[in-house]
PDB file of C-alpha atoms in Angstrom:
ATOM      1  CA  MET A 128      39.746  10.949 -31.631  1.00 96.00           C
ATOM      2  CA  ARG A 129      40.966   7.369 -31.728  1.00 98.00           C
ATOM      3  CA  VAL A 130      38.990   5.581 -34.441  1.00 98.00           C
ATOM      4  CA  LEU A 131      38.684   1.849 -35.142  1.00 98.00           C
ATOM      5  CA  VAL A 132      38.153   0.788 -38.765  1.00 98.00           C
ATOM      6  CA  THR A 133      37.364  -2.903 -39.247  1.00 98.00           C
ATOM      7  CA  GLY A 134      38.104  -4.112 -42.765  1.00 98.00           C
ATOM      8  CA  GLY A 135      40.522  -1.192 -42.833  1.00 98.00           C
ATOM      9  CA  ALA A 136      42.919  -2.781 -45.329  1.00 98.00           C
ATOM     10  CA  GLY A 137      40.166  -3.295 -47.875  1.00 97.00           C
ATOM     11  CA  PHE A 138      39.250  -1.105 -50.832  1.00 97.00           C
ATOM     12  CA  LEU A 139      36.871   1.202 -48.949  1.00 98.00           C
ATOM     13  CA  GLY A 140      38.512   0.803 -45.558  1.00 98.00           C
ATOM     14  CA  SER A 141      41.941   1.934 -46.722  1.00 98.00           C
ATOM     15  CA  HIS A 142      40.530   5.109 -48.280  1.00 98.00           C
ATOM     16  CA  LEU A 143      38.614   5.757 -45.057  1.00 98.00           C
ATOM     17  CA  CYS A 144      41.838   5.354 -43.049  1.00 98.00           C
ATOM     18  CA  ASP A 145      43.482   7.936 -45.328  1.00 98.00           C
ATOM     19  CA  ARG A 146      40.643  10.394 -44.761  1.00 98.00           C
ATOM     20  CA  LEU A 147      40.556   9.947 -40.981  1.00 98.00           C
ATOM     21  CA  LEU A 148      44.309  10.496 -40.698  1.00 98.00           C
ATOM     22  CA  GLN A 149      44.032  13.595 -42.880  1.00 98.00           C
ATOM     23  CA  ASP A 150      41.341  14.847 -40.489  1.00 98.00           C
ATOM     24  CA  GLY A 151      43.762  14.526 -37.584  1.00 98.00           C
ATOM     25  CA  HIS A 152      42.511  11.348 -35.896  1.00 98.00           C
ATOM     26  CA  GLU A 153      44.400   8.307 -34.644  1.00 98.00           C
ATOM     27  CA  VAL A 154      43.406   5.196 -36.597  1.00 98.00           C
ATOM     28  CA  LEU A 155      43.386   1.555 -35.506  1.00 98.00           C
ATOM     29  CA  CYS A 156      43.056  -0.469 -38.705  1.00 98.00           C
ATOM     30  CA  VAL A 157      41.815  -4.040 -38.153  1.00 98.00           C
ATOM     31  CA  ASP A 158      41.698  -6.666 -40.913  1.00 98.00           C
ATOM     32  CA  ASN A 159      42.029 -10.438 -41.270  1.00 96.00           C
ATOM     33  CA  PHE A 160      43.398  -9.967 -44.833  1.00 95.00           C
ATOM     34  CA  PHE A 161      40.932 -12.392 -46.436  1.00 92.00           C
ATOM     35  CA  THR A 162      40.070  -9.793 -49.072  1.00 92.00           C
ATOM     36  CA  GLY A 163      41.968  -6.808 -47.682  1.00 94.00           C
ATOM     37  CA  SER A 164      45.605  -6.260 -48.613  1.00 94.00           C
ATOM     38  CA  LYS A 165      48.557  -4.882 -46.687  1.00 96.00           C
ATOM     39  CA  SER A 166      49.583  -3.071 -49.865  1.00 95.00           C
ATOM     40  CA  ASN A 167      46.474  -0.872 -49.541  1.00 97.00           C
ATOM     41  CA  VAL A 168      47.752   0.599 -46.276  1.00 98.00           C
ATOM     42  CA  GLN A 169      51.507   0.120 -46.718  1.00 97.00           C
ATOM     43  CA  HIS A 170      51.946   3.851 -47.243  1.00 97.00           C
ATOM     44  CA  LEU A 171      50.440   4.433 -43.767  1.00 98.00           C
ATOM     45  CA  VAL A 172      52.568   1.927 -41.847  1.00 96.00           C
ATOM     46  CA  GLY A 173      55.025   3.796 -39.665  1.00 94.00           C
ATOM     47  CA  ALA A 174      52.853   6.894 -39.352  1.00 96.00           C
ATOM     48  CA  PRO A 175      52.614   7.830 -35.645  1.00 96.00           C
ATOM     49  CA  ALA A 176      48.810   7.999 -35.706  1.00 98.00           C
ATOM     50  CA  PHE A 177      48.284   4.697 -37.547  1.00 98.00           C
ATOM     51  CA  GLU A 178      48.193   1.180 -36.121  1.00 98.00           C
ATOM     52  CA  LEU A 179      47.555  -2.061 -38.042  1.00 98.00           C
ATOM     53  CA  LEU A 180      46.184  -5.160 -36.315  1.00 98.00           C
ATOM     54  CA  ARG A 181      45.428  -8.576 -37.821  1.00 98.00           C
ATOM     55  CA  HIS A 182      42.129  -9.751 -36.340  1.00 98.00           C
ATOM     56  CA  ASP A 183      38.904 -11.464 -37.429  1.00 97.00           C
ATOM     57  CA  VAL A 184      35.787  -9.617 -36.251  1.00 98.00           C
ATOM     58  CA  THR A 185      33.945 -12.880 -35.677  1.00 97.00           C
ATOM     59  CA  LEU A 186      36.049 -12.963 -32.482  1.00 97.00           C
ATOM     60  CA  PRO A 187      35.706 -10.382 -29.676  1.00 97.00           C
ATOM     61  CA  LEU A 188      38.080  -7.424 -29.724  1.00 97.00           C
ATOM     62  CA  ILE A 189      39.085  -5.503 -26.609  1.00 97.00           C
ATOM     63  CA  VAL A 190      40.463  -2.052 -27.450  1.00 98.00           C
ATOM     64  CA  GLU A 191      39.884   1.546 -26.360  1.00 98.00           C
ATOM     65  CA  VAL A 192      38.469   3.830 -29.070  1.00 98.00           C
ATOM     66  CA  ASP A 193      36.048   6.739 -29.485  1.00 98.00           C
ATOM     67  CA  GLN A 194      34.412   5.720 -32.776  1.00 98.00           C
ATOM     68  CA  ILE A 195      33.998   2.450 -34.671  1.00 98.00           C
ATOM     69  CA  TYR A 196      33.521   2.037 -38.420  1.00 99.00           C
ATOM     70  CA  ASN A 197      32.467  -1.570 -39.106  1.00 98.00           C
ATOM     71  CA  LEU A 198      33.408  -2.266 -42.731  1.00 98.00           C
ATOM     72  CA  ALA A 199      34.617  -5.862 -42.299  1.00 97.00           C
ATOM     73  CA  CYS A 200      32.979  -8.242 -44.790  1.00 94.00           C
ATOM     74  CA  PRO A 201      33.746  -9.611 -48.262  1.00 89.00           C
ATOM     75  CA  ALA A 202      31.695  -7.432 -50.618  1.00 85.00           C
ATOM     76  CA  SER A 203      32.012  -8.953 -54.093  1.00 78.00           C
ATOM     77  CA  PRO A 204      30.094 -12.078 -55.167  1.00 82.00           C
ATOM     78  CA  VAL A 205      33.335 -13.925 -56.005  1.00 86.00           C
ATOM     79  CA  HIS A 206      34.644 -13.409 -52.483  1.00 85.00           C
ATOM     80  CA  TYR A 207      31.500 -13.663 -50.367  1.00 85.00           C
ATOM     81  CA  GLN A 208      30.375 -16.831 -52.141  1.00 89.00           C
ATOM     82  CA  HIS A 209      33.792 -18.452 -51.611  1.00 88.00           C
ATOM     83  CA  ASP A 210      32.925 -19.207 -47.973  1.00 92.00           C
ATOM     84  CA  PRO A 211      29.268 -18.243 -47.516  1.00 94.00           C
ATOM     85  CA  VAL A 212      29.080 -19.483 -43.928  1.00 94.00           C
ATOM     86  CA  HIS A 213      31.994 -17.306 -42.873  1.00 95.00           C
ATOM     87  CA  THR A 214      30.505 -14.370 -44.801  1.00 96.00           C
ATOM     88  CA  MET A 215      27.314 -14.671 -42.764  1.00 96.00           C
ATOM     89  CA  LYS A 216      29.312 -15.034 -39.539  1.00 97.00           C
ATOM     90  CA  THR A 217      31.347 -11.947 -40.407  1.00 96.00           C
ATOM     91  CA  SER A 218      28.195  -9.873 -40.904  1.00 97.00           C
ATOM     92  CA  VAL A 219      26.322 -11.161 -37.869  1.00 98.00           C
ATOM     93  CA  LEU A 220      28.998 -11.972 -35.289  1.00 98.00           C
ATOM     94  CA  GLY A 221      31.091  -9.032 -36.451  1.00 98.00           C
ATOM     95  CA  ALA A 222      28.148  -6.692 -35.890  1.00 98.00           C
ATOM     96  CA  MET A 223      27.477  -8.185 -32.462  1.00 98.00           C
ATOM     97  CA  ASN A 224      31.121  -7.859 -31.415  1.00 98.00           C
ATOM     98  CA  MET A 225      31.415  -4.258 -32.594  1.00 98.00           C
ATOM     99  CA  LEU A 226      28.086  -3.324 -30.993  1.00 98.00           C
ATOM    100  CA  GLY A 227      29.189  -4.946 -27.748  1.00 98.00           C
ATOM    101  CA  LEU A 228      32.426  -2.977 -27.874  1.00 98.00           C
ATOM    102  CA  ALA A 229      30.542   0.260 -28.586  1.00 98.00           C
ATOM    103  CA  LYS A 230      28.164  -0.429 -25.701  1.00 98.00           C
ATOM    104  CA  ARG A 231      31.048  -1.004 -23.268  1.00 98.00           C
ATOM    105  CA  LEU A 232      32.933   2.096 -24.385  1.00 98.00           C
ATOM    106  CA  GLY A 233      29.976   4.410 -24.968  1.00 98.00           C
ATOM    107  CA  ALA A 234      31.374   4.842 -28.488  1.00 98.00           C
ATOM    108  CA  ARG A 235      29.494   5.669 -31.664  1.00 98.00           C
ATOM    109  CA  VAL A 236      29.442   2.797 -34.184  1.00 98.00           C
ATOM    110  CA  PHE A 237      28.960   2.911 -37.963  1.00 98.00           C
ATOM    111  CA  GLN A 238      27.679  -0.023 -40.003  1.00 98.00           C
ATOM    112  CA  ALA A 239      28.639  -0.341 -43.657  1.00 98.00           C
ATOM    113  CA  SER A 240      25.464  -1.904 -45.005  1.00 98.00           C
ATOM    114  CA  THR A 241      24.650  -2.338 -48.660  1.00 96.00           C
ATOM    115  CA  SER A 242      22.150  -1.714 -51.428  1.00 94.00           C
ATOM    116  CA  GLU A 243      21.943  -5.518 -51.607  1.00 94.00           C
ATOM    117  CA  VAL A 244      19.431  -5.326 -48.739  1.00 96.00           C
ATOM    118  CA  TYR A 245      16.974  -4.221 -51.457  1.00 95.00           C
ATOM    119  CA  GLY A 246      17.603  -7.424 -53.441  1.00 92.00           C
ATOM    120  CA  ASP A 247      16.101  -7.377 -56.938  1.00 90.00           C
ATOM    121  CA  PRO A 248      13.944  -4.295 -56.272  1.00 90.00           C
ATOM    122  CA  GLU A 249      10.367  -3.741 -57.362  1.00 92.00           C
ATOM    123  CA  VAL A 250      10.648  -0.037 -56.458  1.00 92.00           C
ATOM    124  CA  HIS A 251      12.901   2.243 -58.505  1.00 90.00           C
ATOM    125  CA  PRO A 252      14.914   4.180 -57.479  1.00 94.00           C
ATOM    126  CA  GLN A 253      15.267   2.629 -54.028  1.00 93.00           C
ATOM    127  CA  PRO A 254      14.419   4.806 -50.990  1.00 95.00           C
ATOM    128  CA  GLU A 255      15.409   3.814 -47.457  1.00 97.00           C
ATOM    129  CA  SER A 256      11.755   3.126 -46.666  1.00 97.00           C
ATOM    130  CA  TYR A 257      11.658   0.233 -49.170  1.00 96.00           C
ATOM    131  CA  TRP A 258      11.965  -3.165 -47.455  1.00 96.00           C
ATOM    132  CA  GLY A 259      13.375  -4.972 -50.476  1.00 94.00           C
ATOM    133  CA  LYS A 260      12.823  -8.212 -52.366  1.00 93.00           C
ATOM    134  CA  VAL A 261      15.524 -10.658 -51.294  1.00 93.00           C
ATOM    135  CA  ASN A 262      15.841 -14.396 -51.895  1.00 92.00           C
ATOM    136  CA  PRO A 263      16.645 -15.802 -48.408  1.00 95.00           C
ATOM    137  CA  ILE A 264      18.098 -19.097 -49.711  1.00 95.00           C
ATOM    138  CA  GLY A 265      19.923 -18.125 -52.900  1.00 92.00           C
ATOM    139  CA  ILE A 266      23.652 -18.032 -53.595  1.00 93.00           C
ATOM    140  CA  ARG A 267      23.803 -14.307 -52.743  1.00 92.00           C
ATOM    141  CA  SER A 268      21.844 -14.720 -49.505  1.00 93.00           C
ATOM    142  CA  CYS A 269      24.897 -15.083 -47.260  1.00 94.00           C
ATOM    143  CA  TYR A 270      25.725 -11.456 -48.037  1.00 92.00           C
ATOM    144  CA  ASP A 271      22.252  -9.969 -48.556  1.00 95.00           C
ATOM    145  CA  GLU A 272      20.683 -11.543 -45.481  1.00 97.00           C
ATOM    146  CA  GLY A 273      23.849 -11.159 -43.418  1.00 96.00           C
ATOM    147  CA  LYS A 274      23.754  -7.405 -43.956  1.00 97.00           C
ATOM    148  CA  ARG A 275      20.016  -7.268 -43.285  1.00 97.00           C
ATOM    149  CA  CYS A 276      20.559  -9.125 -40.004  1.00 98.00           C
ATOM    150  CA  ALA A 277      23.389  -6.742 -39.089  1.00 98.00           C
ATOM    151  CA  GLU A 278      21.035  -3.787 -39.570  1.00 98.00           C
ATOM    152  CA  THR A 279      18.502  -5.497 -37.289  1.00 98.00           C
ATOM    153  CA  LEU A 280      21.149  -5.926 -34.594  1.00 98.00           C
ATOM    154  CA  PHE A 281      22.224  -2.299 -34.869  1.00 98.00           C
ATOM    155  CA  PHE A 282      18.721  -0.984 -34.366  1.00 98.00           C
ATOM    156  CA  ASP A 283      17.968  -3.422 -31.543  1.00 98.00           C
ATOM    157  CA  TYR A 284      21.153  -2.366 -29.710  1.00 98.00           C
ATOM    158  CA  HIS A 285      20.143   1.265 -30.277  1.00 98.00           C
ATOM    159  CA  ARG A 286      16.631   0.739 -28.894  1.00 98.00           C
ATOM    160  CA  ARG A 287      17.562  -1.614 -26.081  1.00 98.00           C
ATOM    161  CA  HIS A 288      20.967  -0.291 -24.960  1.00 98.00           C
ATOM    162  CA  ASP A 289      20.939   3.287 -26.308  1.00 98.00           C
ATOM    163  CA  VAL A 290      24.034   2.632 -28.453  1.00 98.00           C
ATOM    164  CA  SER A 291      24.727   5.543 -30.811  1.00 98.00           C
ATOM    165  CA  ILE A 292      24.498   4.013 -34.299  1.00 98.00           C
ATOM    166  CA  LYS A 293      24.946   5.119 -37.896  1.00 98.00           C
ATOM    167  CA  VAL A 294      23.885   2.834 -40.776  1.00 98.00           C
ATOM    168  CA  ALA A 295      24.847   3.530 -44.399  1.00 98.00           C
ATOM    169  CA  ARG A 296      23.547   1.565 -47.373  1.00 98.00           C
ATOM    170  CA  ILE A 297      26.349   1.589 -49.933  1.00 97.00           C
ATOM    171  CA  PHE A 298      25.633   1.442 -53.658  1.00 95.00           C
ATOM    172  CA  ASN A 299      28.179   0.372 -56.290  1.00 93.00           C
ATOM    173  CA  THR A 300      31.484   2.098 -55.578  1.00 97.00           C
ATOM    174  CA  TYR A 301      34.685   2.053 -57.613  1.00 97.00           C
ATOM    175  CA  GLY A 302      38.157   3.552 -57.620  1.00 98.00           C
ATOM    176  CA  PRO A 303      41.850   2.818 -57.017  1.00 97.00           C
ATOM    177  CA  ARG A 304      42.700  -0.177 -54.787  1.00 97.00           C
ATOM    178  CA  MET A 305      39.839  -2.311 -56.041  1.00 95.00           C
ATOM    179  CA  ASN A 306      40.936  -5.938 -56.244  1.00 92.00           C
ATOM    180  CA  PRO A 307      41.454  -6.836 -59.934  1.00 90.00           C
ATOM    181  CA  GLU A 308      40.120 -10.344 -59.252  1.00 85.00           C
ATOM    182  CA  ASP A 309      37.012  -9.367 -57.269  1.00 85.00           C
ATOM    183  CA  GLY A 310      34.593  -9.990 -60.122  1.00 83.00           C
ATOM    184  CA  ARG A 311      32.957  -6.563 -59.871  1.00 88.00           C
ATOM    185  CA  VAL A 312      31.809  -4.994 -63.075  1.00 92.00           C
ATOM    186  CA  VAL A 313      34.093  -1.915 -63.060  1.00 95.00           C
ATOM    187  CA  SER A 314      37.291  -3.788 -62.198  1.00 95.00           C
ATOM    188  CA  ASN A 315      36.394  -6.635 -64.582  1.00 94.00           C
ATOM    189  CA  PHE A 316      35.806  -4.324 -67.520  1.00 96.00           C
ATOM    190  CA  ILE A 317      38.909  -2.200 -66.931  1.00 97.00           C
ATOM    191  CA  VAL A 318      41.257  -5.181 -66.493  1.00 96.00           C
ATOM    192  CA  GLN A 319      39.818  -6.944 -69.542  1.00 96.00           C
ATOM    193  CA  ALA A 320      40.079  -3.778 -71.643  1.00 97.00           C
ATOM    194  CA  LEU A 321      43.676  -3.053 -70.593  1.00 96.00           C
ATOM    195  CA  ARG A 322      44.661  -6.631 -71.413  1.00 95.00           C
ATOM    196  CA  GLY A 323      42.829  -6.522 -74.746  1.00 95.00           C
ATOM    197  CA  ASP A 324      40.644  -9.445 -73.691  1.00 95.00           C
ATOM    198  CA  ASP A 325      36.977  -9.843 -74.540  1.00 95.00           C
ATOM    199  CA  ILE A 326      34.766  -7.893 -72.150  1.00 95.00           C
ATOM    200  CA  THR A 327      32.298 -10.232 -70.476  1.00 92.00           C
ATOM    201  CA  ILE A 328      28.733  -8.980 -70.104  1.00 93.00           C
ATOM    202  CA  TYR A 329      26.152 -11.098 -68.324  1.00 88.00           C
ATOM    203  CA  GLY A 330      22.686 -11.164 -69.843  1.00 87.00           C
ATOM    204  CA  GLU A 331      22.100  -8.561 -72.547  1.00 87.00           C
ATOM    205  CA  GLY A 332      23.833  -5.821 -70.556  1.00 89.00           C
ATOM    206  CA  LEU A 333      20.590  -3.938 -70.052  1.00 90.00           C
ATOM    207  CA  GLN A 334      20.643  -4.253 -66.250  1.00 89.00           C
ATOM    208  CA  THR A 335      21.403  -0.887 -64.684  1.00 89.00           C
ATOM    209  CA  ARG A 336      23.831   0.187 -61.976  1.00 90.00           C
ATOM    210  CA  SER A 337      24.828   3.473 -60.362  1.00 92.00           C
ATOM    211  CA  PHE A 338      28.554   4.045 -59.830  1.00 95.00           C
ATOM    212  CA  CYS A 339      29.957   6.208 -57.026  1.00 98.00           C
ATOM    213  CA  TYR A 340      33.641   7.179 -56.874  1.00 98.00           C
ATOM    214  CA  VAL A 341      35.306   6.139 -53.635  1.00 98.00           C
ATOM    215  CA  ASP A 342      36.255   9.666 -52.466  1.00 98.00           C
ATOM    216  CA  ASP A 343      32.622  10.752 -52.642  1.00 98.00           C
ATOM    217  CA  LEU A 344      31.501   7.717 -50.688  1.00 98.00           C
ATOM    218  CA  VAL A 345      34.090   8.167 -47.929  1.00 98.00           C
ATOM    219  CA  ASP A 346      32.996  11.783 -47.539  1.00 98.00           C
ATOM    220  CA  GLY A 347      29.461  10.473 -47.007  1.00 98.00           C
ATOM    221  CA  PHE A 348      30.754   8.045 -44.357  1.00 98.00           C
ATOM    222  CA  VAL A 349      32.419  10.814 -42.380  1.00 98.00           C
ATOM    223  CA  ARG A 350      29.441  13.166 -42.656  1.00 98.00           C
ATOM    224  CA  LEU A 351      27.064  10.457 -41.457  1.00 98.00           C
ATOM    225  CA  MET A 352      29.301   9.390 -38.570  1.00 98.00           C
ATOM    226  CA  ASN A 353      29.593  12.975 -37.328  1.00 98.00           C
ATOM    227  CA  SER A 354      25.963  13.958 -37.912  1.00 98.00           C
ATOM    228  CA  ASP A 355      23.506  14.734 -35.122  1.00 97.00           C
ATOM    229  CA  VAL A 356      22.888  11.855 -32.712  1.00 95.00           C
ATOM    230  CA  SER A 357      19.258  11.685 -33.876  1.00 96.00           C
ATOM    231  CA  VAL A 358      20.373  10.667 -37.380  1.00 97.00           C
ATOM    232  CA  THR A 359      20.736   6.891 -37.177  1.00 98.00           C
ATOM    233  CA  GLY A 360      20.029   5.967 -40.778  1.00 96.00           C
ATOM    234  CA  PRO A 361      19.776   3.860 -42.722  1.00 98.00           C
ATOM    235  CA  VAL A 362      20.956   6.397 -45.291  1.00 98.00           C
ATOM    236  CA  ASN A 363      21.600   5.567 -48.937  1.00 98.00           C
ATOM    237  CA  LEU A 364      25.061   6.597 -50.146  1.00 98.00           C
ATOM    238  CA  GLY A 365      25.689   6.285 -53.854  1.00 97.00           C
ATOM    239  CA  ASN A 366      25.616   8.139 -57.140  1.00 97.00           C
ATOM    240  CA  PRO A 367      22.082   8.409 -58.581  1.00 95.00           C
ATOM    241  CA  GLY A 368      23.417   8.506 -62.155  1.00 93.00           C
ATOM    242  CA  GLU A 369      22.078   5.326 -63.774  1.00 91.00           C
ATOM    243  CA  PHE A 370      23.867   3.434 -66.567  1.00 93.00           C
ATOM    244  CA  THR A 371      23.343   0.085 -68.224  1.00 94.00           C
ATOM    245  CA  VAL A 372      26.174  -2.410 -67.859  1.00 93.00           C
ATOM    246  CA  ARG A 373      26.662  -2.250 -71.626  1.00 95.00           C
ATOM    247  CA  GLN A 374      27.027   1.535 -71.499  1.00 96.00           C
ATOM    248  CA  LEU A 375      29.713   1.128 -68.818  1.00 96.00           C
ATOM    249  CA  ALA A 376      31.593  -1.369 -70.986  1.00 96.00           C
ATOM    250  CA  GLU A 377      31.488   0.975 -73.967  1.00 96.00           C
ATOM    251  CA  ARG A 378      32.802   3.866 -71.836  1.00 96.00           C
ATOM    252  CA  VAL A 379      35.686   1.761 -70.541  1.00 97.00           C
ATOM    253  CA  ILE A 380      36.637   0.704 -74.071  1.00 97.00           C
ATOM    254  CA  ALA A 381      36.600   4.335 -75.224  1.00 97.00           C
ATOM    255  CA  LEU A 382      38.630   5.618 -72.264  1.00 97.00           C
ATOM    256  CA  THR A 383      41.270   2.867 -72.516  1.00 97.00           C
ATOM    257  CA  GLY A 384      41.452   2.924 -76.314  1.00 96.00           C
ATOM    258  CA  SER A 385      41.053  -0.852 -76.194  1.00 96.00           C
ATOM    259  CA  SER A 386      40.183  -3.121 -79.109  1.00 93.00           C
ATOM    260  CA  SER A 387      38.283  -5.494 -76.800  1.00 95.00           C
ATOM    261  CA  ARG A 388      35.041  -7.038 -78.059  1.00 95.00           C
ATOM    262  CA  LEU A 389      31.850  -7.469 -76.037  1.00 95.00           C
ATOM    263  CA  VAL A 390      30.826 -11.067 -75.354  1.00 93.00           C
ATOM    264  CA  PHE A 391      27.605 -12.074 -73.651  1.00 92.00           C
ATOM    265  CA  LYS A 392      27.029 -14.836 -71.096  1.00 90.00           C
ATOM    266  CA  PRO A 393      23.995 -16.019 -69.086  1.00 87.00           C
ATOM    267  CA  LEU A 394      22.864 -13.769 -66.211  1.00 78.00           C
ATOM    268  CA  PRO A 395      23.832 -15.109 -62.746  1.00 74.00           C
ATOM    269  CA  GLN A 396      21.136 -16.196 -60.285  1.00 73.00           C
ATOM    270  CA  ASP A 397      19.354 -13.340 -58.465  1.00 63.00           C
ATOM    271  CA  ASP A 398      21.355 -10.647 -60.269  1.00 71.00           C
ATOM    272  CA  PRO A 399      19.394  -7.386 -59.780  1.00 73.00           C
ATOM    273  CA  ARG A 400      17.886  -5.855 -62.912  1.00 79.00           C
ATOM    274  CA  GLN A 401      17.954  -2.270 -61.621  1.00 81.00           C
ATOM    275  CA  ARG A 402      19.947  -0.513 -58.950  1.00 84.00           C
ATOM    276  CA  GLN A 403      19.748   3.235 -58.351  1.00 90.00           C
ATOM    277  CA  PRO A 404      19.818   5.072 -55.018  1.00 95.00           C
ATOM    278  CA  ASP A 405      17.310   7.653 -53.907  1.00 97.00           C
ATOM    279  CA  ILE A 406      19.723   9.989 -52.063  1.00 98.00           C
ATOM    280  CA  ARG A 407      17.288  12.707 -50.991  1.00 98.00           C
ATOM    281  CA  LEU A 408      17.750  11.740 -47.340  1.00 98.00           C
ATOM    282  CA  ALA A 409      21.551  12.116 -47.572  1.00 98.00           C
ATOM    283  CA  GLU A 410      21.125  15.472 -49.280  1.00 98.00           C
ATOM    284  CA  GLU A 411      18.699  16.685 -46.611  1.00 98.00           C
ATOM    285  CA  LEU A 412      20.381  15.324 -43.466  1.00 98.00           C
ATOM    286  CA  LEU A 413      24.057  15.379 -44.436  1.00 98.00           C
ATOM    287  CA  GLY A 414      24.277  18.007 -47.153  1.00 98.00           C
ATOM    288  CA  TRP A 415      25.929  15.270 -49.208  1.00 98.00           C
ATOM    289  CA  GLU A 416      25.878  14.448 -52.881  1.00 97.00           C
ATOM    290  CA  PRO A 417      28.519  12.854 -55.130  1.00 97.00           C
ATOM    291  CA  LEU A 418      30.655  15.308 -57.078  1.00 97.00           C
ATOM    292  CA  ILE A 419      32.876  13.170 -59.323  1.00 97.00           C
ATOM    293  CA  GLU A 420      31.528  12.348 -62.794  1.00 96.00           C
ATOM    294  CA  LEU A 421      31.760   8.767 -64.038  1.00 96.00           C
ATOM    295  CA  ASP A 422      34.302   9.466 -66.790  1.00 96.00           C
ATOM    296  CA  ASP A 423      36.581  11.355 -64.383  1.00 97.00           C
ATOM    297  CA  GLY A 424      36.444   8.559 -61.815  1.00 98.00           C
ATOM    298  CA  LEU A 425      36.997   5.904 -64.477  1.00 98.00           C
ATOM    299  CA  ARG A 426      40.123   7.708 -65.735  1.00 98.00           C
ATOM    300  CA  LYS A 427      41.628   7.651 -62.212  1.00 98.00           C
ATOM    301  CA  THR A 428      40.716   3.999 -61.793  1.00 98.00           C
ATOM    302  CA  ILE A 429      42.116   3.050 -65.200  1.00 98.00           C
ATOM    303  CA  THR A 430      45.397   4.784 -64.326  1.00 97.00           C
ATOM    304  CA  TYR A 431      45.585   2.743 -61.116  1.00 97.00           C
ATOM    305  CA  PHE A 432      44.933  -0.586 -62.841  1.00 96.00           C
ATOM    306  CA  ASP A 433      47.302   0.258 -65.675  1.00 96.00           C
ATOM    307  CA  GLY A 434      50.061   0.758 -63.104  1.00 94.00           C
ATOM    308  CA  LEU A 435      49.083  -2.423 -61.277  1.00 93.00           C
ATOM    309  CA  LEU A 436      49.114  -4.572 -64.414  1.00 91.00           C
ATOM    310  CA  SER A 437      52.397  -3.096 -65.652  1.00 87.00           C
ATOM    311  CA  GLY A 438      54.093  -3.765 -62.317  1.00 80.00           C
ATOM    312  CA  LYS A 439      54.499  -0.120 -61.341  1.00 64.00           C
ATOM    313  CA  SER A 440      54.058   0.763 -57.662  1.00 53.00           C
ATOM    314  CA  THR A 441      50.496   1.782 -56.771  1.00 54.00           C
ATOM    315  CA  ALA A 442      50.909   1.977 -53.002  1.00 52.00           C
ATOM    316  CA  GLY A 443      48.802   4.771 -51.601  1.00 54.00           C
ATOM    317  CA  ALA A 444      47.216   5.486 -54.995  1.00 56.00           C
ATOM    318  CA  VAL A 445      44.118   7.633 -54.845  1.00 54.00           C
TER     319      VAL A 445
END
């Protein structure tokens, strides 16, 4: 098939492009390079089945494809809060443009949603049936509410126009090709540890997160996209293993052999206290569960960042 991946030069998108090419598809990678990087897909440029196009999904796109993965949107607080209006436009207008394209082509379309739709949850772990607790006017709202609106659009297009949709709610994911300046907890801790800097923990470090290695997540994407037409989602994709932020920091220090100290700063506004996916639906409908243990995934990610910081080539690193 010919497959469109928006946000294809980003962290997740580039790994998805790798997987789709390995599976024998043609890939049209679309990115405006706000947070994506050409270096993430440089190893694919020149491949006969790969095409790279600079484009912003807030504008209509006229192409011919069989499937659409809509991953375009800044996903870290540092990046999505940089231009919150454009973040919201990317989620909402991007969804509308990709849904319109899917409707015209009769193509199946996948939405990369997020665990942020659950906000600061009062239900733990979070099942897909939980509607969430989200601040609609906070500093994270451009992302949280943008993704919630995108889900609404997907299901309205499905009900009204019979568009074949797939919606995944992504929980914290890590791995090679993360942006070292994205402000996410895994990349922050690894970069700080490798540099020997203090490791910054917000609050007391008792807030919990669940960390899924990128290869596991991409496998979930592909399984969901190619599942029975009756499976629309939303489906949680993430690793149900739950760790405190402090535990993560201590693991990174141990694995890097760093002498970094832990320093504590005030918790940001609306930062969730707990985040853990209930993945029973993914297990039942997709036969999917993450396979890579946290320490194994962290070692691969540390190797990537060590090469990046030392100036060694990391193009195509997995």
